[in-house]
Backbone as ProteinMPNN parsed JSONL, in Angstrom:
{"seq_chain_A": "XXXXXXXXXXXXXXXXXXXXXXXXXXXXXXXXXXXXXXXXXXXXXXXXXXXXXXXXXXXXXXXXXXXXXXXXXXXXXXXXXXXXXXXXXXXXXXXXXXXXXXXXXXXXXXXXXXXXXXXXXXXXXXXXXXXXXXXXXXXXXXXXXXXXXXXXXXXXXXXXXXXXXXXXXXXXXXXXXXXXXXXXXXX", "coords_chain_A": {"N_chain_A": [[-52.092, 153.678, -98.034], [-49.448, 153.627, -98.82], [-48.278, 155.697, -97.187], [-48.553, 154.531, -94.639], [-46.905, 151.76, -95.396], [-44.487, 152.97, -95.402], [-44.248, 154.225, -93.493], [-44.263, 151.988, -91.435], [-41.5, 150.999, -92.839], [-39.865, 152.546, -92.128], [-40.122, 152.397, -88.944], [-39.003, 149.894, -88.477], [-36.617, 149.707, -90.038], [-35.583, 151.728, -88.402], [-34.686, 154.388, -89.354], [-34.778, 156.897, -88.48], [-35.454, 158.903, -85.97], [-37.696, 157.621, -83.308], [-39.666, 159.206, -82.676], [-39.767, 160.944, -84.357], [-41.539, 159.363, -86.121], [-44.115, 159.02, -87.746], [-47.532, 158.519, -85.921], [-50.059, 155.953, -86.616], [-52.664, 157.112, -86.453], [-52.081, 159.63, -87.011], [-51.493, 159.843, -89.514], [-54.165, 159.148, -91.0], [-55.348, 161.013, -90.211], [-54.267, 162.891, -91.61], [-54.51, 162.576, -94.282], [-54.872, 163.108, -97.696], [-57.918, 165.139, -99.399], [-60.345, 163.35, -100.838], [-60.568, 164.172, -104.387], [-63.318, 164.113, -106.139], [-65.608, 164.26, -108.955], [-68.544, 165.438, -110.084], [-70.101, 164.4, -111.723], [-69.644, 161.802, -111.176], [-70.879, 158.316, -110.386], [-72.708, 157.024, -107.596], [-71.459, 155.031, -104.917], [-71.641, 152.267, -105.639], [-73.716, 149.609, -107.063], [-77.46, 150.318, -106.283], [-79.337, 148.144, -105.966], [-79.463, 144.892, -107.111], [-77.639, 144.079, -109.977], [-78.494, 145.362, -113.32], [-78.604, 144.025, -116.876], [-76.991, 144.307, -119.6], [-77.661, 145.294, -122.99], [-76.064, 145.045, -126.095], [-75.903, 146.45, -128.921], [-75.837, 145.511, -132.219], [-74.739, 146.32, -135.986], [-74.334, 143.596, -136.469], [-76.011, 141.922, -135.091], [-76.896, 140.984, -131.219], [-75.546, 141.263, -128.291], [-75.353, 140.02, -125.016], [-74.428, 141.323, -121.541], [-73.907, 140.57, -118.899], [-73.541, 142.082, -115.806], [-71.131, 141.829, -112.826], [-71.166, 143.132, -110.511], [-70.063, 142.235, -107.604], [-67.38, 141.894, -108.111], [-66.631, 144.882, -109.218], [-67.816, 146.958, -108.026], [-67.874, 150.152, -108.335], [-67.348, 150.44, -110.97], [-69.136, 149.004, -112.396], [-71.636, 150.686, -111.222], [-71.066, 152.994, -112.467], [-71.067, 152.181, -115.696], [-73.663, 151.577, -115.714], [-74.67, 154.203, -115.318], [-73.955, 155.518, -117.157], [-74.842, 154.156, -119.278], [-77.376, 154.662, -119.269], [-77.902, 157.765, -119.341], [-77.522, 157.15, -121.856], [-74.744, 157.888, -123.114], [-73.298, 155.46, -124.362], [-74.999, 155.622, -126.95], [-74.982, 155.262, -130.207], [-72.375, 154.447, -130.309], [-68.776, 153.168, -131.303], [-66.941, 150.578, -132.08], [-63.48, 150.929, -131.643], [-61.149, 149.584, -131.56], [-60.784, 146.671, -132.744], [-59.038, 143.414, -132.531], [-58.646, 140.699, -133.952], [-59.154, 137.213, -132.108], [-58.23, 138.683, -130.226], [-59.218, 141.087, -128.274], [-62.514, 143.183, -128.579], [-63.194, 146.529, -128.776], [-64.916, 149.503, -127.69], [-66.309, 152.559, -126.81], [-65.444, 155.006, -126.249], [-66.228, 158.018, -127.081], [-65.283, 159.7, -128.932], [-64.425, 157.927, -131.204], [-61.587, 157.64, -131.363], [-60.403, 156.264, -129.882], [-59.295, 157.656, -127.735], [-60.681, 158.603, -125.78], [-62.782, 159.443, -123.041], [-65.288, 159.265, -120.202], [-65.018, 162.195, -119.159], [-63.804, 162.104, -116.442], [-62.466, 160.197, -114.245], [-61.872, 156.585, -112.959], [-61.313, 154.948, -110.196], [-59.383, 152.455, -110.006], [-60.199, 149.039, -109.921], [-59.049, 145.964, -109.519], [-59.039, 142.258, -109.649], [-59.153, 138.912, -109.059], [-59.875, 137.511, -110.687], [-59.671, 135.592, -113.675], [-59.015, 136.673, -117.306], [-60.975, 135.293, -119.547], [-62.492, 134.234, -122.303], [-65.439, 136.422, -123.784], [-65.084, 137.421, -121.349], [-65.547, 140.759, -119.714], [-64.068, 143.888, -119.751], [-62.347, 146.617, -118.077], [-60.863, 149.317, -119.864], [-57.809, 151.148, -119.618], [-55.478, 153.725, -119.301], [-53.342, 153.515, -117.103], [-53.139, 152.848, -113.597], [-55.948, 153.383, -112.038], [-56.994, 155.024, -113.635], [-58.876, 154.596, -115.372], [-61.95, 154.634, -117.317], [-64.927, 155.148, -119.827], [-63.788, 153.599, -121.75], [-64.65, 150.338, -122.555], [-64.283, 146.698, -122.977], [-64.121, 143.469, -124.571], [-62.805, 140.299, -124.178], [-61.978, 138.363, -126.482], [-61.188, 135.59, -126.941], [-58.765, 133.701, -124.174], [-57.068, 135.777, -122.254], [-54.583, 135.8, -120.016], [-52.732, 137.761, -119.661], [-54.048, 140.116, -119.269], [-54.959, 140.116, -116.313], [-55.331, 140.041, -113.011], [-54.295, 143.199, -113.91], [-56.438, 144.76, -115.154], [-59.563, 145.716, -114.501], [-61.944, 143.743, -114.274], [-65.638, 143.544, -115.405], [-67.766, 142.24, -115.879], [-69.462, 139.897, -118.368], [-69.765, 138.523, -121.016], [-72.985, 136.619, -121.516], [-74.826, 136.133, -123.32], [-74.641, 135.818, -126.353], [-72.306, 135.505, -127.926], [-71.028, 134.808, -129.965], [-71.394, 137.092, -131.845], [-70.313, 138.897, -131.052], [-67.815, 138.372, -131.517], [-68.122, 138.668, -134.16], [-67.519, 141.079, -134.874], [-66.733, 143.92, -136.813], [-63.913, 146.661, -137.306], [-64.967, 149.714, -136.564], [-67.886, 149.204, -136.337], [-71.011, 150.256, -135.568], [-72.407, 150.808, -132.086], [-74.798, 150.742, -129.872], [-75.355, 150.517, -126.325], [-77.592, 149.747, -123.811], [-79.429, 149.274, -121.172], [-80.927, 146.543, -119.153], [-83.211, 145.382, -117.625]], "CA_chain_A": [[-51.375, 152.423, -98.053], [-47.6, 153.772, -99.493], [-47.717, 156.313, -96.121], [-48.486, 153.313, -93.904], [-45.96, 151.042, -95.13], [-43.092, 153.838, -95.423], [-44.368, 154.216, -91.843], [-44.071, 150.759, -90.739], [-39.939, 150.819, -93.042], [-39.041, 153.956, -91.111], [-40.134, 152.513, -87.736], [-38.498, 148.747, -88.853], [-35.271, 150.128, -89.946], [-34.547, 152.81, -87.464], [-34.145, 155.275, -90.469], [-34.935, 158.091, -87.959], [-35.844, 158.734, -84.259], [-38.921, 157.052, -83.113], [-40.385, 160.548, -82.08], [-40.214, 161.617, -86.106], [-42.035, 158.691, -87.248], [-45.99, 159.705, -87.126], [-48.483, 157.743, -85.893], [-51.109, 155.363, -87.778], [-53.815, 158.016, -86.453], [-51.838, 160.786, -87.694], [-51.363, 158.829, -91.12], [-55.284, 158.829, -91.458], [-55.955, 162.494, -89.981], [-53.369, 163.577, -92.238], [-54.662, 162.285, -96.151], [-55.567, 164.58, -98.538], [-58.969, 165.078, -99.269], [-60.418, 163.044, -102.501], [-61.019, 164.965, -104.791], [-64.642, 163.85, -106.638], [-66.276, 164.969, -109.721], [-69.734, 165.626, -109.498], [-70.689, 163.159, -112.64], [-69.844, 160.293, -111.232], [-71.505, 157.516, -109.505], [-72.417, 156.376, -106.225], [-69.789, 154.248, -104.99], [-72.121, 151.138, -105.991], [-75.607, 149.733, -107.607], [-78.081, 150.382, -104.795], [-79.983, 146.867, -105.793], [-79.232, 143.834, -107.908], [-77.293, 144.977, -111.094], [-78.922, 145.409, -114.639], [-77.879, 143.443, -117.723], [-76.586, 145.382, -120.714], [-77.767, 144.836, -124.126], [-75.104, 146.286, -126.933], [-76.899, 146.274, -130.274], [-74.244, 145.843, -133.664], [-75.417, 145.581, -136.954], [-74.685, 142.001, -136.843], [-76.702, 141.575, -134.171], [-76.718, 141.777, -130.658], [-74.996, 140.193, -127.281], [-75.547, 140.528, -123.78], [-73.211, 140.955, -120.833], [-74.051, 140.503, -117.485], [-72.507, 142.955, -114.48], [-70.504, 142.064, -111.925], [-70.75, 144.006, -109.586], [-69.461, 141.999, -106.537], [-65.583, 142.367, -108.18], [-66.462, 145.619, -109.511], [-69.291, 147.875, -107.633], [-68.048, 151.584, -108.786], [-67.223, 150.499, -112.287], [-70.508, 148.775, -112.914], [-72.453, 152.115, -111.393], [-70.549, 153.812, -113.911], [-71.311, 151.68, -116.1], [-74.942, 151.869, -115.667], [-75.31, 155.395, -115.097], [-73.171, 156.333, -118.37], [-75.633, 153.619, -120.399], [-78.607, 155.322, -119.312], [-77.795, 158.66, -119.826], [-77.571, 157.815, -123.77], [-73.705, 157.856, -123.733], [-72.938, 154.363, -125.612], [-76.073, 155.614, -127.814], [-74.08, 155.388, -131.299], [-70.932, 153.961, -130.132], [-67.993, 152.747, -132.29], [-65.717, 149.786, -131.784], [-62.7, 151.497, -132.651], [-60.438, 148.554, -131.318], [-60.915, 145.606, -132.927], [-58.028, 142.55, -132.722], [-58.822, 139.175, -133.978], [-58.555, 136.295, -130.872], [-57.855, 139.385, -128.556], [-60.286, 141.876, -128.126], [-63.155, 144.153, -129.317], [-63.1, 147.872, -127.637], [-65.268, 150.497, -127.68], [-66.698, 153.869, -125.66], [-65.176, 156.462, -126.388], [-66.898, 158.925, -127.586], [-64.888, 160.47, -130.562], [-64.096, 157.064, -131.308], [-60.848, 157.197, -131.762], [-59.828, 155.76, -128.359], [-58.035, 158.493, -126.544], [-61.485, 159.829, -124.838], [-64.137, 158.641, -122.144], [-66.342, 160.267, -119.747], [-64.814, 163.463, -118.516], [-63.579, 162.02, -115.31], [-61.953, 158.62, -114.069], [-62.448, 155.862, -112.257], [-60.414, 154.4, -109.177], [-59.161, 150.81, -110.538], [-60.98, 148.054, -109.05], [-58.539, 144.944, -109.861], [-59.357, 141.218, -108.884], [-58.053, 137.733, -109.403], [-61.222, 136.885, -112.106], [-59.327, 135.798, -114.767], [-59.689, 137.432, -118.164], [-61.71, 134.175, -120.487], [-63.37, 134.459, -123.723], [-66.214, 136.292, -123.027], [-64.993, 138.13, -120.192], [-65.574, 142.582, -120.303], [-62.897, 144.885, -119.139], [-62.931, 148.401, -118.441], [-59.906, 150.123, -120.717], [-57.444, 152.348, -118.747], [-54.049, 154.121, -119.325], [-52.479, 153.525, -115.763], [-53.788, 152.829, -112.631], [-56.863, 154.517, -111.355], [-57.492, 155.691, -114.803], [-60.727, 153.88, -115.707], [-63.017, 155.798, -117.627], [-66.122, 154.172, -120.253], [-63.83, 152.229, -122.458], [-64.94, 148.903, -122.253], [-62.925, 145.757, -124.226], [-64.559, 142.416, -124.282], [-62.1, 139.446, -124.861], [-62.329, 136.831, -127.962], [-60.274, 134.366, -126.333], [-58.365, 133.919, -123.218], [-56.446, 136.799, -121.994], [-54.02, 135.888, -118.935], [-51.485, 138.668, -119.065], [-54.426, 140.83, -118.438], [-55.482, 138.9, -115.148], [-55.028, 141.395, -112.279], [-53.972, 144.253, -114.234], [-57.679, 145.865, -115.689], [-60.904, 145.421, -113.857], [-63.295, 142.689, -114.359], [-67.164, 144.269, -114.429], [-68.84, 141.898, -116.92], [-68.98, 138.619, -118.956], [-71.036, 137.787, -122.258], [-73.518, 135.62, -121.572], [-75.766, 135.52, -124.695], [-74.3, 135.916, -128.183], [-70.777, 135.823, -128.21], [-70.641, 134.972, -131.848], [-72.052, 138.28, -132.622], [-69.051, 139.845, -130.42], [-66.951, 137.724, -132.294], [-68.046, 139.08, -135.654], [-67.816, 142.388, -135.078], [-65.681, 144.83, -137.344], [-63.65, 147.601, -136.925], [-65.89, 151.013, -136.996], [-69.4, 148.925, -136.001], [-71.852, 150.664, -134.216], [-73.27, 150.398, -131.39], [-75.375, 151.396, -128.628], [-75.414, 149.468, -125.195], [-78.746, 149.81, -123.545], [-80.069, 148.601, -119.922], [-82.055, 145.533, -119.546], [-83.89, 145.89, -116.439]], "C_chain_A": [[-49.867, 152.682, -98.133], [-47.486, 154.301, -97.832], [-47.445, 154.927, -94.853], [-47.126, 152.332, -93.82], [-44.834, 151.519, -95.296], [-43.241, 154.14, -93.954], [-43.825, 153.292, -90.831], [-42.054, 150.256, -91.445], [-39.423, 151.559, -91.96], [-38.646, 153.361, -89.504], [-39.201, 150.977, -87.825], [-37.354, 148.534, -88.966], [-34.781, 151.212, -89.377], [-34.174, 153.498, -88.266], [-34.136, 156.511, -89.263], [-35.343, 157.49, -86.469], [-36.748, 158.235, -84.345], [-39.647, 158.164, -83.514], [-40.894, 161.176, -83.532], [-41.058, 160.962, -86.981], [-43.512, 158.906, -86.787], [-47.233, 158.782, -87.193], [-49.413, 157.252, -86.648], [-52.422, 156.494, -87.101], [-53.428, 159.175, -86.987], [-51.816, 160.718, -89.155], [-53.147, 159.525, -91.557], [-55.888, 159.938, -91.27], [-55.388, 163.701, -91.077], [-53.901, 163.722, -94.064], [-55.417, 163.19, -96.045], [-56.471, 164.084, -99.132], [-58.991, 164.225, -100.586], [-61.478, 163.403, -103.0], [-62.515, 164.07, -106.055], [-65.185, 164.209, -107.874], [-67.509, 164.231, -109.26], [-70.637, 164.809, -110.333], [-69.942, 162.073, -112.033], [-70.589, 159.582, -110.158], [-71.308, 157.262, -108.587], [-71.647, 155.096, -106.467], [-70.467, 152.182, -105.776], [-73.565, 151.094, -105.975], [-76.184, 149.575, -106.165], [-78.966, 148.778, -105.261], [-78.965, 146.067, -106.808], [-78.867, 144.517, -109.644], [-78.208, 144.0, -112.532], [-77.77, 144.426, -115.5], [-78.096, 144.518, -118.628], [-76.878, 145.012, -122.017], [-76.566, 145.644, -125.361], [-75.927, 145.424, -128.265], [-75.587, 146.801, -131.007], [-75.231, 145.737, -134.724], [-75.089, 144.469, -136.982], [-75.341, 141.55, -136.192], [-76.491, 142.095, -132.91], [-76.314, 140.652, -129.365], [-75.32, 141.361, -125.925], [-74.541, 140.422, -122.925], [-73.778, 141.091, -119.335], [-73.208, 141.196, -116.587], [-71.743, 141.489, -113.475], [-70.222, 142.756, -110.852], [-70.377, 143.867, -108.035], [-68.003, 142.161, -106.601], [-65.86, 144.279, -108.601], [-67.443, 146.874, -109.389], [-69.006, 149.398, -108.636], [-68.036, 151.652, -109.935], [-68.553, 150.19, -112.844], [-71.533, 150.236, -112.836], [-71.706, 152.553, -112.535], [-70.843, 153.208, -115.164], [-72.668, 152.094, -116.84], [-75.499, 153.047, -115.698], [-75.185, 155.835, -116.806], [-74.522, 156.041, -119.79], [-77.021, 154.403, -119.91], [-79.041, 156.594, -119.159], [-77.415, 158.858, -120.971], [-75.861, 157.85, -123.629], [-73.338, 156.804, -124.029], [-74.037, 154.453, -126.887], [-74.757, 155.752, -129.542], [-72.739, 155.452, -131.145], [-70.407, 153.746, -131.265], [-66.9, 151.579, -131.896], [-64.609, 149.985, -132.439], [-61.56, 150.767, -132.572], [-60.623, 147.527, -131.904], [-59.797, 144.543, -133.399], [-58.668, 141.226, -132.724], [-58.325, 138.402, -132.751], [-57.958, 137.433, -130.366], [-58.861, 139.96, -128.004], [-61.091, 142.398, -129.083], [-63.38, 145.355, -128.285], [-64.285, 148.718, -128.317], [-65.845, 151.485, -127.015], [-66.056, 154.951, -125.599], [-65.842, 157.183, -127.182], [-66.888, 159.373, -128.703], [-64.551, 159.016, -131.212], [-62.853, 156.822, -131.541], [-59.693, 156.601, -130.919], [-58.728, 156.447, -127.724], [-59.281, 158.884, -125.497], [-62.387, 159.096, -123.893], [-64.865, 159.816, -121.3], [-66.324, 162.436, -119.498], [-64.116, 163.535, -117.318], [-63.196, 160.104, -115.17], [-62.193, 158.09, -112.809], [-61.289, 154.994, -111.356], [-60.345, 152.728, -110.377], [-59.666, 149.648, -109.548], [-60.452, 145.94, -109.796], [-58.671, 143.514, -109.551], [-58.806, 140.362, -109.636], [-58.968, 137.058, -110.201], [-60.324, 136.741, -113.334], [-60.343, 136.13, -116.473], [-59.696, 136.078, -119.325], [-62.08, 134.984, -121.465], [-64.493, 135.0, -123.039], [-66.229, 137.43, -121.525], [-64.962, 139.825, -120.807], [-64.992, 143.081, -119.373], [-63.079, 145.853, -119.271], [-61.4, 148.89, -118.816], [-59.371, 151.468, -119.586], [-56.056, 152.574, -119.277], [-53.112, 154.403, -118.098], [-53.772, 153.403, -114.684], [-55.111, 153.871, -112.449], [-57.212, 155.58, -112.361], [-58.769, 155.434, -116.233], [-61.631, 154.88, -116.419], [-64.281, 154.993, -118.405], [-65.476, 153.49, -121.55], [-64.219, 151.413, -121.972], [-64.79, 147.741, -123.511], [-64.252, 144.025, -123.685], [-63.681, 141.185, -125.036], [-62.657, 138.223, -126.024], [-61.488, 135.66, -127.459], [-59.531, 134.412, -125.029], [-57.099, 134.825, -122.717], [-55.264, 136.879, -120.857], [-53.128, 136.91, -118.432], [-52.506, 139.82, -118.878], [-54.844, 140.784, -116.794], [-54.666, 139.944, -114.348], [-54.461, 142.807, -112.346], [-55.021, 145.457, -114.926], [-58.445, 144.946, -115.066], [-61.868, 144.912, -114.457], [-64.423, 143.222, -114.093], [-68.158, 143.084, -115.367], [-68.186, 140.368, -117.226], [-70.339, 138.822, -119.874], [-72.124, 136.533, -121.707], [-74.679, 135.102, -122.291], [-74.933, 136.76, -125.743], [-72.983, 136.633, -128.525], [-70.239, 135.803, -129.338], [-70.91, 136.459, -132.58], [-70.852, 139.589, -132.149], [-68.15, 139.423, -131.286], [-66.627, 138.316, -133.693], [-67.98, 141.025, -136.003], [-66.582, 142.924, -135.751], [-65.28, 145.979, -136.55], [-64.724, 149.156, -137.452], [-67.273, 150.589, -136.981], [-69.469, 149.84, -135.317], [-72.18, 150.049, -133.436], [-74.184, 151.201, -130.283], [-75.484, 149.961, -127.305], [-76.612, 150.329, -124.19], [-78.624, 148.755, -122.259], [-81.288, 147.689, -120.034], [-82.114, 144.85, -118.148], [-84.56, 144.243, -116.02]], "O_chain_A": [[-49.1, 151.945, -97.514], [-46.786, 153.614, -97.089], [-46.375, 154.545, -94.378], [-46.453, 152.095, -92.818], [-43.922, 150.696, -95.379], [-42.222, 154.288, -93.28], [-43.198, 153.539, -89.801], [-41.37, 149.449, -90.816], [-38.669, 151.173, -91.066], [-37.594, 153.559, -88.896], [-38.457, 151.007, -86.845], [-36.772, 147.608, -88.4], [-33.699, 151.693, -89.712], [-32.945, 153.505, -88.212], [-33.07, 157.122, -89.339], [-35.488, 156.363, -85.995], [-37.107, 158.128, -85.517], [-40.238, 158.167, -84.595], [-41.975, 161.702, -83.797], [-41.409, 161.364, -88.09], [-43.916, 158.941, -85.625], [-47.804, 158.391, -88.211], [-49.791, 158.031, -87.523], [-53.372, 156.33, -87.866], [-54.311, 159.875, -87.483], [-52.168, 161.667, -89.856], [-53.214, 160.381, -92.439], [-56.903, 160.163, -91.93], [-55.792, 164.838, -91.317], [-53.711, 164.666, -94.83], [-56.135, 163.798, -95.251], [-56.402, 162.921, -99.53], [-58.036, 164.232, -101.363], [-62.661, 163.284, -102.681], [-61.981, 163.293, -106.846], [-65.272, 165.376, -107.491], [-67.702, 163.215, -108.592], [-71.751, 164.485, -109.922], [-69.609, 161.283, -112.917], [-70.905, 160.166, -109.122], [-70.151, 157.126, -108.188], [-71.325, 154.427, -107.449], [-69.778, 151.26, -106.213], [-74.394, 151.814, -105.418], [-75.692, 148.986, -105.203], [-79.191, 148.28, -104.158], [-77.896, 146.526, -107.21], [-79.623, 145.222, -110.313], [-78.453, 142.81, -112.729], [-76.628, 144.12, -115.155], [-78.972, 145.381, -118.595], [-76.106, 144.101, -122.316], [-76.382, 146.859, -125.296], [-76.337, 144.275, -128.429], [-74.773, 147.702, -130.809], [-76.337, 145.22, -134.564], [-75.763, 143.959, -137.878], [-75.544, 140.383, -136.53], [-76.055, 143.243, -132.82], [-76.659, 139.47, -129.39], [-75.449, 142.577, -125.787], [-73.66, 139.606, -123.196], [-73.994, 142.241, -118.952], [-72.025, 140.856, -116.609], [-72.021, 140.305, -113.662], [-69.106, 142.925, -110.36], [-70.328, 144.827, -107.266], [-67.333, 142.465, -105.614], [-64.992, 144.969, -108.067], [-67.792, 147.609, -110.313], [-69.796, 149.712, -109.527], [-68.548, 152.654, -110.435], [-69.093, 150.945, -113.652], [-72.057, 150.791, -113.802], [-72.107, 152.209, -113.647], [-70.868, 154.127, -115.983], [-72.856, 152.636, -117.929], [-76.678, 153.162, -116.035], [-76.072, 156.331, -117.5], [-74.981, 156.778, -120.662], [-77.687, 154.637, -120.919], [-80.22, 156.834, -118.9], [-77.045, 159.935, -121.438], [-75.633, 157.81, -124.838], [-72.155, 157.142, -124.068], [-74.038, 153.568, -127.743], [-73.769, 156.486, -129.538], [-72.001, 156.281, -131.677], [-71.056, 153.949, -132.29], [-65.908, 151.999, -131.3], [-64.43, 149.503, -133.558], [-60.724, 151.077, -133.42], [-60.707, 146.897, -130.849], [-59.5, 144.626, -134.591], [-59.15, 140.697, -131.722], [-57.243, 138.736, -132.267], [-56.846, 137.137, -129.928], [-59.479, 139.311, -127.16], [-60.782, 142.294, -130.27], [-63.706, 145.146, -127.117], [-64.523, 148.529, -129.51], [-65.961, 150.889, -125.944], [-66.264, 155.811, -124.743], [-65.99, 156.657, -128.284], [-67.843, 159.536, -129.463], [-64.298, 159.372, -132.363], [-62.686, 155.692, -131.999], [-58.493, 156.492, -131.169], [-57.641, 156.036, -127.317], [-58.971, 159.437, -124.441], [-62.656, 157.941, -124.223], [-64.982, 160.991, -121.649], [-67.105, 163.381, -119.611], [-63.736, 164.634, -116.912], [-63.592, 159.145, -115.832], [-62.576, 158.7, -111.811], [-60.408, 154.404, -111.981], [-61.125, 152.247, -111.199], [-59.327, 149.623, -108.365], [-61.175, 145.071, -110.282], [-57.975, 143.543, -108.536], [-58.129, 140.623, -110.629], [-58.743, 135.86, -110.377], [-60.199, 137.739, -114.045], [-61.528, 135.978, -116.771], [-58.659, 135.802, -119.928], [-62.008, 136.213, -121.486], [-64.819, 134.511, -121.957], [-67.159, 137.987, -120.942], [-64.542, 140.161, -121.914], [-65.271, 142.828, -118.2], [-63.743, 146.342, -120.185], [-60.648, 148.807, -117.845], [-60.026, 152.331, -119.002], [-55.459, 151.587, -119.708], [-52.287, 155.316, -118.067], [-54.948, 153.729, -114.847], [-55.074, 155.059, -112.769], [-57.611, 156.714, -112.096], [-59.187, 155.858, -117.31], [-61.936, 155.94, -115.873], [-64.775, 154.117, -117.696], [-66.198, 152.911, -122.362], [-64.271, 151.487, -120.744], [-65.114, 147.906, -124.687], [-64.914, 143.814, -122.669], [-63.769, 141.033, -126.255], [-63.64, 137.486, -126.099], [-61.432, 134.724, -128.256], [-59.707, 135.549, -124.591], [-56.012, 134.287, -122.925], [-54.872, 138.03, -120.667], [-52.773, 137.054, -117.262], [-51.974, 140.745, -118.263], [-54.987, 141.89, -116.273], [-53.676, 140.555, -114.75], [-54.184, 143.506, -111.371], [-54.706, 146.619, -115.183], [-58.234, 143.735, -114.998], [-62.64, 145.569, -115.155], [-64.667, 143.515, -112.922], [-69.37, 143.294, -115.4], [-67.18, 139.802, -116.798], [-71.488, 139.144, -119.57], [-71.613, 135.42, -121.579], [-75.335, 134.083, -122.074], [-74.773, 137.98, -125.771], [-72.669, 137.692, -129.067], [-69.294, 136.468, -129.761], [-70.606, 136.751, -133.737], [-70.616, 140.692, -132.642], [-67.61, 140.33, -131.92], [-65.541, 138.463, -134.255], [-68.269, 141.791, -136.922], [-65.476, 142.515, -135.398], [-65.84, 146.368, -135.525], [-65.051, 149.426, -138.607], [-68.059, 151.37, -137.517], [-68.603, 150.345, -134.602], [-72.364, 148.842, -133.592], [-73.988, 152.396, -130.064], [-75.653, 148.759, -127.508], [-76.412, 151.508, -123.901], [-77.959, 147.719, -122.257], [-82.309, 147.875, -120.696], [-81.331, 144.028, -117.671], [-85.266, 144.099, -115.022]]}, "name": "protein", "num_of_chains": 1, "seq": "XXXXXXXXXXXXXXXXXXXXXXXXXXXXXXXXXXXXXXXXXXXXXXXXXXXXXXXXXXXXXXXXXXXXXXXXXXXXXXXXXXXXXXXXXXXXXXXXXXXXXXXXXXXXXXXXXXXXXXXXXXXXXXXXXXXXXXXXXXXXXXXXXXXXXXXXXXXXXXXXXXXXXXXXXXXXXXXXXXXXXXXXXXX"}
């Protein structure tokens, strides 16, 4: 996308000869390879996505995928929960009327899978209710995951929409800092 439209300035403002500016097939023969790790998911759920159960001691809430705004995050998602990594989670975020976070591993929210996740941004605004995937810059997605307590707008096209509560938001609501949890597939 950046080569493209430094392609389309160059050729716009006559910065240089024609002859130097390099074709949209050379553009696309030209990118560098991307690079993959070998844990992560296909690029999206091959059927109709799973619901997620997260079990707290206060109880327990469900969140429904998304995976028409957010196919690679949900696989990831799904793969991560059913290989046992949210098994004894920690919500190590917790802000009254903002959020509740947790997935990282050590809990102390610097860590996630091993590998990151392209950003998958959309115009879903972020409601009560609504689940976000936690990143430190672009294209840096990994298995935090934040679920808002109230309405969120200044996140609203800036973290990826994969989810929404849709049974037992009070129980998200009540959650402390340092709950457990585990988030489990519900098939």
């Amino acid at each position: 996308q950046v080569r493209s439209e430094a392609r389309a300035a160059a050729a716009a403002l006559l910065l240089t000869a024609p002859v130097l500016i390099p074709s949209e097939a050379s553009l696309l023969e030209t990118l560098p390879a991307a690079a993959r790790d070998p844990r992560q998911t296909a690029a999206a759920l091959p059927a109709k996505a799973p619901r997620l159960l997260c079990r707290t001691p206060r109880g327990s809430f469900t969140i429904a995928l998304e995976a028409d705004l957010a196919p690679r995050t949900c696989a990831a998602i799904v793969q991560l929960a059913r290989e046992g990594f949210y098994a004894d989670g920690v919500f190590h975020r917790v802000v009254p009327d903002f959020v509740i976070q947790g997935g990282d591993p050590g809990g102390t929210g610097w860590g996630g899978p091993g590998y990151t996740l392209r950003s998958e941004w959309s115009s879903r605004p972020f409601l009560r209710g609504t689940v976000g995937i936690a990143h430190s810059g672009k294209d840096t997605d990994g298995s935090q995951f934040f679920v808002c307590l109230s309405p969120q707008p200044h996140l609203d096209g800036r973290y990826t929409v994969f989810g929404r509560v849709v049974e037992g938001m009070e129980v998200a609501e009540s959650v402390q800092p340092d709950d457990q949890f585990t988030l489990t597939i519900v098939e």
